[in-house]
Amino acid sequence: NAAKFTEKGKVRLEVHRQALNGRDWLEFKVSDTGIGLTPEQKANLFQPFTQADASTTRKFGGTGLGLTITKEFCELMGGQITFESEIGEGSTFILHVPAEAEAQKPEDGQPEEGTDAGTGDSPAEDAGNLPLVLVIDDDPAVQEILSRTLAKRGFRVEGARSGNDGLRLARELKPAAITLDVLMPEMDGWSVLSSLKSDPELAEIPVVMLTIVDNKPLAYSLGAADYLPKPLDRERIADVLGKITAATPEREVLVVIDEPSAHCMVCDLMENDGWKVLRAVTGPEAIEHLEQANPQVIVLDLVMQEMDALDFVEGLREHTDWRDIPLILLTPRELDQEDRERLDGSVERVIQRAAMTPEGLLEEIHHRIEESVGHAGIQEVDG
């Protein structure tokens, strides 16, 4: 295409190997100084049997299938194709595919493709016992990739090509988990996620967002269980779904704040995100909760009327059973040198209250849990 649509000028091909989202990828970049594309042409570029316009077909020939097929092949390999173009200046197409091929051999205990997944006389009955994942994505290639990958990992898969169909199927099927694309026509993924979480019958279904849009804070604030980037890492998606659909203990957070409005805000935020909240406004109440429960994270206010928060932190780190619990400290002011020296190595994150947003706090808590961060010193967040 670059050569065909560049009668005078240059065509450049670049190939790189790069690390992206924790995996090795090959990047193919084709740039030209040809005719370029208008905004209207860009919108329909990957549609089958579509060319820039009738004059393009007459002048250059072609069926309008080349880019459609390229996109399908790319996504079937777990990759992605993107482009940039300006009318009269040229175009750049970028193709990302995994650097390492995955052999399509059945794993031990997995059937060959085309055979029944079950091992007994009633494969349909056996399959009914598998966890169901609802894939909401308007891209048929993504549907195919996830269906094959998840089936090999022991899931049943149903697909929806639009947000409205996804909500309908979620109500009918009550899946164990949902994967949700953000960029869909008519009803985008954020709207679908909000609808799911506002419906009492669907709110507890974990939702994994799959998107090229980088907006983790919004995803977590709306109740997403996880947020994974595209291009798709199929095995990572399967691993995440395996974890969130398995029987796991209830997530618990200990909130130790005595200022009423901040206490209510943090507790409500965590409960809406599916956490069991252990509430405390004094040190003794917090200790009582710790003796009876095992929270995954503690959110503590630095300035409290009836306790010294720094003494409380030091006591936590001296206790064998509590020293490894991630601790997020909220503060109305910047830490002075003495505070820093007392806290160094004891707190995962210090967040100034003035700069704190609900979305940012949720993302920070998810990050601390996911990364299982050790006690490597203080990091201050100014906003």
Coordinates of C-alpha atoms in Angstrom, one line a residue:
N1 CA 0.0 0.0 0.0
A2 CA 2.8 2.5 0.9
A3 CA 4.4 2.0 -2.5
K4 CA 1.1 2.0 -4.4
F5 CA -0.1 5.3 -2.9
T6 CA 3.3 7.1 -3.0
E7 CA 4.0 8.0 -6.7
K8 CA 6.7 10.4 -5.7
G9 CA 8.5 10.5 -2.4
K10 CA 9.8 7.9 0.1
V11 CA 8.7 4.7 1.7
R12 CA 10.5 3.6 4.9
L13 CA 10.4 0.3 6.7
E14 CA 11.6 0.0 10.3
V15 CA 11.7 -3.2 12.4
H16 CA 12.4 -3.2 16.1
R17 CA 12.3 -5.6 19.0
Q18 CA 10.9 -4.0 22.2
A19 CA 9.6 -4.7 25.6
L20 CA 6.0 -3.7 26.1
N21 CA 3.6 -4.6 29.0
G22 CA 6.1 -7.2 30.3
R23 CA 6.6 -9.1 27.0
D24 CA 8.9 -9.0 24.0
W25 CA 7.3 -7.7 20.8
L26 CA 8.3 -7.1 17.2
E27 CA 7.3 -3.7 15.8
F28 CA 7.0 -3.2 12.1
K29 CA 6.6 0.4 11.1
V30 CA 5.9 1.4 7.4
S31 CA 6.0 5.1 6.7
D32 CA 5.3 6.9 3.4
T33 CA 5.0 10.4 2.0
G34 CA 2.0 9.5 -0.1
I35 CA -1.5 10.9 -0.5
G36 CA -2.6 10.4 3.2
L37 CA -6.1 10.0 4.5
T38 CA -9.0 12.3 5.4
P39 CA -10.7 11.9 8.8
E40 CA -13.7 10.2 7.0
Q41 CA -11.4 7.8 5.3
K42 CA -9.6 6.9 8.6
A43 CA -12.9 6.1 10.3
N44 CA -13.7 3.3 7.7
L45 CA -10.1 2.2 7.0
F46 CA -10.3 -1.4 8.3
Q47 CA -13.8 -2.1 7.0
P48 CA -13.9 -4.8 4.3
F49 CA -14.4 -3.8 0.6
T50 CA -13.7 -0.2 1.6
Q51 CA -11.2 2.1 -0.2
A52 CA -10.6 5.8 0.2
D53 CA -13.1 6.7 -2.6
A54 CA -14.2 5.6 -6.0
S55 CA -11.4 7.6 -7.7
T56 CA -8.9 5.7 -5.6
T57 CA -10.2 2.4 -6.9
R58 CA -10.2 3.5 -10.5
K59 CA -6.6 4.9 -10.2
F60 CA -4.9 2.4 -8.0
G61 CA -7.0 -0.8 -8.2
G62 CA -7.6 -3.2 -5.4
T63 CA -10.6 -4.7 -3.6
G64 CA -10.4 -3.0 -0.2
L65 CA -9.6 -6.2 1.7
G66 CA -5.8 -5.9 2.3
L67 CA -5.9 -3.9 5.5
T68 CA -8.9 -5.9 6.8
I69 CA -7.0 -9.2 6.3
T70 CA -3.8 -7.7 7.8
K71 CA -5.7 -6.6 10.9
E72 CA -7.3 -10.0 11.3
F73 CA -4.0 -11.9 11.0
C74 CA -2.3 -9.5 13.3
E75 CA -4.9 -9.9 16.1
L76 CA -5.1 -13.7 15.7
M77 CA -1.4 -13.7 16.6
G78 CA -2.2 -11.6 19.6
G79 CA -1.0 -8.4 18.1
Q80 CA -2.3 -5.1 17.0
I81 CA -2.1 -2.7 14.1
T82 CA -2.4 1.1 14.4
F83 CA -1.8 4.0 12.1
E84 CA -1.3 7.8 11.8
S85 CA -2.1 9.8 8.6
E86 CA -2.4 13.3 7.4
I87 CA -4.0 14.2 4.1
G88 CA -1.4 15.2 1.5
E89 CA 1.5 14.3 3.9
G90 CA 1.5 10.5 4.1
S91 CA 0.8 7.7 6.5
T92 CA 2.5 5.5 9.0
F93 CA 1.3 2.0 9.9
I94 CA 2.6 0.2 13.0
L95 CA 2.2 -3.5 13.5
H96 CA 3.0 -5.1 16.9
V97 CA 3.2 -8.9 17.2
P98 CA 4.6 -11.1 20.0
A99 CA 8.3 -11.9 19.4
E100 CA 7.9 -15.5 20.7
A101 CA 5.5 -17.8 18.9
E102 CA 3.3 -20.0 21.0
A103 CA 3.0 -23.7 19.9
Q104 CA -0.6 -24.6 19.4
K105 CA -0.2 -28.1 20.9
P106 CA -2.8 -29.3 23.4
E107 CA -1.6 -29.3 27.0
D108 CA -1.5 -32.4 29.1
G109 CA -5.1 -33.4 29.7
Q110 CA -6.5 -31.1 27.1
P111 CA -8.3 -32.5 24.0
E112 CA -7.2 -32.0 20.5
E113 CA -8.9 -29.2 18.6
G114 CA -12.2 -30.4 17.2
T115 CA -12.9 -32.9 20.0
D116 CA -15.2 -32.6 22.9
A117 CA -13.7 -30.8 25.9
G118 CA -15.2 -33.2 28.4
T119 CA -13.9 -36.7 29.1
G120 CA -17.1 -38.5 30.0
D121 CA -20.2 -39.5 28.1
S122 CA -21.8 -36.1 28.6
P123 CA -19.4 -33.4 27.5
A124 CA -22.1 -30.7 27.6
E125 CA -22.9 -31.6 31.2
D126 CA -19.2 -31.5 32.1
A127 CA -18.8 -28.1 30.4
G128 CA -21.7 -26.8 32.4
N129 CA -19.6 -27.1 35.6
L130 CA -16.9 -24.9 34.2
P131 CA -16.8 -21.1 35.1
L132 CA -18.4 -19.0 32.4
V133 CA -16.6 -15.9 31.1
L134 CA -18.6 -13.3 29.1
V135 CA -16.4 -11.5 26.5
I136 CA -17.8 -8.0 25.6
D137 CA -15.9 -6.7 22.6
D138 CA -17.0 -5.5 19.2
D139 CA -13.9 -7.0 17.5
P140 CA -14.5 -10.6 16.2
A141 CA -10.8 -11.3 16.2
V142 CA -10.6 -10.6 20.0
Q143 CA -13.6 -12.7 20.5
E144 CA -11.9 -15.6 18.7
I145 CA -8.6 -15.2 20.5
L146 CA -10.1 -15.2 23.9
S147 CA -12.6 -18.0 23.2
R148 CA -9.8 -20.3 22.1
T149 CA -7.4 -19.3 24.9
L150 CA -9.9 -19.5 27.7
A151 CA -11.4 -22.7 26.5
K152 CA -8.0 -24.3 26.8
R153 CA -7.7 -23.0 30.3
G154 CA -11.0 -24.6 31.5
F155 CA -13.5 -21.8 30.9
R156 CA -16.8 -21.7 29.0
V157 CA -17.0 -18.5 26.9
E158 CA -19.9 -16.5 25.6
G159 CA -19.5 -13.4 23.5
A160 CA -21.3 -10.1 23.0
R161 CA -20.5 -7.6 20.2
S162 CA -22.0 -4.6 21.8
G163 CA -22.5 -3.0 25.3
N164 CA -26.3 -3.5 25.2
D165 CA -26.0 -7.2 24.2
G166 CA -23.4 -7.6 26.9
L167 CA -25.7 -6.3 29.6
R168 CA -28.5 -8.5 28.3
L169 CA -26.3 -11.6 28.4
A170 CA -24.9 -10.7 31.8
R171 CA -28.5 -10.7 33.2
E172 CA -29.4 -14.0 31.5
L173 CA -26.2 -16.0 32.1
K174 CA -24.8 -14.5 35.4
P175 CA -21.2 -15.3 34.3
A176 CA -18.4 -15.9 36.8
A177 CA -16.4 -13.0 35.2
I178 CA -16.6 -10.5 32.4
T179 CA -13.9 -9.1 30.1
L180 CA -14.9 -5.7 28.7
D181 CA -13.4 -3.5 25.9
V182 CA -13.5 0.2 26.5
L183 CA -13.6 1.5 22.9
M184 CA -16.9 0.3 21.5
P185 CA -19.5 2.1 19.3
E186 CA -22.8 3.3 20.7
M187 CA -22.2 2.2 24.3
D188 CA -18.6 2.4 25.4
G189 CA -17.0 0.2 28.1
W190 CA -17.2 2.8 30.8
S191 CA -21.0 3.0 30.4
V192 CA -21.3 -0.7 30.5
L193 CA -19.2 -1.0 33.6
S194 CA -21.3 1.6 35.4
S195 CA -24.5 -0.2 34.4
L196 CA -23.1 -3.5 35.7
K197 CA -22.0 -2.1 39.0
S198 CA -25.3 -0.2 39.6
D199 CA -27.4 -3.3 39.1
P200 CA -27.7 -5.3 42.4
E201 CA -27.9 -8.6 40.5
L202 CA -24.7 -8.0 38.5
A203 CA -22.6 -5.8 40.8
E204 CA -20.6 -8.6 42.3
I205 CA -19.5 -10.1 38.9
P206 CA -15.8 -9.3 38.5
V207 CA -15.0 -7.2 35.4
V208 CA -11.6 -7.1 33.7
M209 CA -11.1 -4.1 31.4
L210 CA -9.1 -4.8 28.2
T211 CA -8.1 -1.6 26.4
I212 CA -5.4 0.5 24.8
V213 CA -6.7 3.5 26.8
D214 CA -4.6 4.1 29.9
N215 CA -7.1 5.1 32.6
K216 CA -6.6 2.7 35.5
P217 CA -7.9 5.2 38.2
L218 CA -11.3 5.5 36.4
A219 CA -11.5 1.7 35.9
Y220 CA -10.9 1.0 39.6
S221 CA -13.2 3.8 40.8
L222 CA -16.0 2.4 38.7
G223 CA -15.5 -1.1 40.3
A224 CA -13.3 -3.0 37.8
A225 CA -11.5 -6.0 39.2
D226 CA -8.5 -5.5 37.0
Y227 CA -7.3 -3.5 34.0
L228 CA -5.1 -5.1 31.3
P229 CA -3.6 -3.3 28.3
K230 CA -3.9 -4.2 24.6
P231 CA -2.2 -5.7 22.6
L232 CA -3.6 -8.7 24.4
D233 CA -1.4 -11.0 26.5
R234 CA -3.6 -14.0 26.3
E235 CA -1.9 -16.0 29.1
R236 CA -2.0 -13.1 31.5
I237 CA -5.7 -12.6 30.8
A238 CA -6.3 -16.3 31.5
D239 CA -4.2 -16.1 34.7
V240 CA -6.1 -13.1 36.0
L241 CA -9.5 -14.7 35.3
G242 CA -8.4 -17.9 36.9
K243 CA -7.6 -16.0 40.1
I244 CA -10.7 -13.9 40.3
T245 CA -13.1 -16.8 39.5
A246 CA -11.4 -19.1 42.1
A247 CA -12.8 -19.3 45.6
T248 CA -10.8 -16.7 47.5
P249 CA -11.1 -15.2 51.0
E250 CA -13.0 -11.9 51.3
R251 CA -10.8 -8.9 50.9
E252 CA -10.5 -6.9 54.1
V253 CA -9.1 -3.4 54.7
L254 CA -8.5 -1.7 58.0
V255 CA -9.4 2.0 58.0
V256 CA -8.0 3.9 61.0
I257 CA -9.2 7.5 60.7
D258 CA -10.9 9.6 63.3
E259 CA -12.0 12.6 61.2
P260 CA -15.6 11.8 60.3
S261 CA -15.8 13.0 56.7
A262 CA -12.5 11.4 55.6
H263 CA -13.5 8.2 57.6
C264 CA -16.8 7.9 55.8
M265 CA -15.3 8.7 52.3
V266 CA -12.6 6.1 52.5
C267 CA -14.9 3.4 54.0
D268 CA -17.7 4.0 51.5
L269 CA -15.1 4.0 48.7
M270 CA -13.7 0.6 49.7
E271 CA -17.1 -1.0 50.3
N272 CA -18.2 0.1 46.8
D273 CA -15.1 -1.6 45.5
G274 CA -16.1 -4.9 47.1
W275 CA -14.0 -4.8 50.3
K276 CA -15.0 -5.7 53.8
V277 CA -14.1 -2.7 55.8
L278 CA -12.8 -2.9 59.4
R279 CA -13.5 0.5 60.9
A280 CA -11.5 2.1 63.7
V281 CA -11.2 5.6 65.1
T282 CA -8.7 4.8 67.9
G283 CA -5.6 2.8 68.4
P284 CA -7.2 0.2 70.7
E285 CA -10.0 -0.4 68.2
A286 CA -7.5 -0.9 65.4
I287 CA -5.5 -3.4 67.5
E288 CA -8.7 -5.3 68.4
H289 CA -9.5 -5.7 64.7
L290 CA -5.9 -6.9 64.0
E291 CA -6.2 -9.5 66.7
Q292 CA -9.4 -10.9 65.2
A293 CA -8.8 -10.5 61.4
N294 CA -6.1 -10.4 58.8
P295 CA -6.6 -7.3 56.5
Q296 CA -4.8 -7.1 53.2
V297 CA -4.0 -3.4 53.7
I298 CA -4.3 -0.7 56.3
V299 CA -5.2 3.0 55.6
L300 CA -4.1 5.2 58.5
D301 CA -4.5 8.9 59.2
L302 CA -1.3 10.5 60.4
V303 CA -3.0 13.2 62.6
M304 CA -5.4 11.7 65.2
Q305 CA -6.7 13.1 68.4
E306 CA -6.4 10.1 70.7
M307 CA -3.4 8.3 69.4
D308 CA 0.1 9.0 68.0
A309 CA -0.1 7.4 64.5
L310 CA 3.7 7.1 64.3
D311 CA 3.8 5.1 67.6
F312 CA 1.0 2.9 66.1
V313 CA 3.1 2.3 62.9
E314 CA 6.2 1.4 64.9
G315 CA 4.1 -1.0 67.0
L316 CA 2.8 -2.7 63.8
R317 CA 6.3 -3.2 62.4
E318 CA 7.5 -4.8 65.7
H319 CA 4.7 -7.4 65.7
T320 CA 5.4 -10.6 63.8
D321 CA 1.9 -11.1 62.5
W322 CA 1.3 -7.5 61.3
R323 CA 4.7 -6.2 60.1
D324 CA 4.2 -7.2 56.5
I325 CA 0.7 -5.7 56.0
P326 CA 0.9 -2.9 53.4
L327 CA 0.2 0.5 55.1
I328 CA -0.9 3.6 53.3
L329 CA -0.6 6.8 55.4
L330 CA -2.9 9.8 54.8
T331 CA -1.5 13.2 56.0
P332 CA -2.9 16.7 56.0
R333 CA 0.6 18.2 55.7
E334 CA 4.1 17.5 54.4
L335 CA 6.2 15.2 56.5
D336 CA 9.0 16.9 58.5
Q337 CA 12.5 15.4 58.8
E338 CA 11.7 13.7 62.2
D339 CA 8.6 12.1 60.7
R340 CA 10.6 10.8 57.8
E341 CA 13.2 9.3 60.0
R342 CA 10.7 7.5 62.2
L343 CA 8.7 6.2 59.2
D344 CA 11.4 5.3 56.8
G345 CA 11.0 1.6 55.8
S346 CA 7.7 1.3 57.5
V347 CA 5.1 2.7 55.1
E348 CA 4.4 1.8 51.5
R349 CA 2.8 5.1 50.6
V350 CA 2.2 8.6 52.0
I351 CA -0.7 10.5 50.4
Q352 CA -1.4 14.1 51.3
R353 CA -5.1 14.5 51.9
A354 CA -5.4 17.7 49.9
A355 CA -4.1 15.9 46.8
M356 CA -6.1 12.7 47.4
T357 CA -8.8 11.6 45.0
P358 CA -11.0 8.6 45.5
E359 CA -9.7 7.2 42.2
G360 CA -6.1 7.7 43.1
L361 CA -6.5 6.1 46.5
L362 CA -8.2 3.0 45.0
E363 CA -5.5 2.6 42.4
E364 CA -2.8 2.9 45.0
I365 CA -4.5 0.2 47.2
H366 CA -4.9 -2.1 44.2
H367 CA -1.3 -1.5 43.2
R368 CA 0.1 -2.3 46.7
I369 CA -1.9 -5.5 46.9
E370 CA -1.0 -6.6 43.3
E371 CA 2.7 -5.9 43.7
S372 CA 3.1 -7.1 47.3
V373 CA 5.5 -4.3 47.9
G374 CA 8.1 -4.7 50.5
H375 CA 9.1 -1.9 52.9
A376 CA 11.5 0.1 50.8
G377 CA 11.1 3.5 52.2
I378 CA 8.7 6.4 51.9
Q379 CA 7.3 7.9 48.7
E380 CA 5.3 11.1 48.9
V381 CA 2.5 11.9 46.5
D382 CA 1.7 15.5 45.9
G383 CA -1.0 15.0 43.4

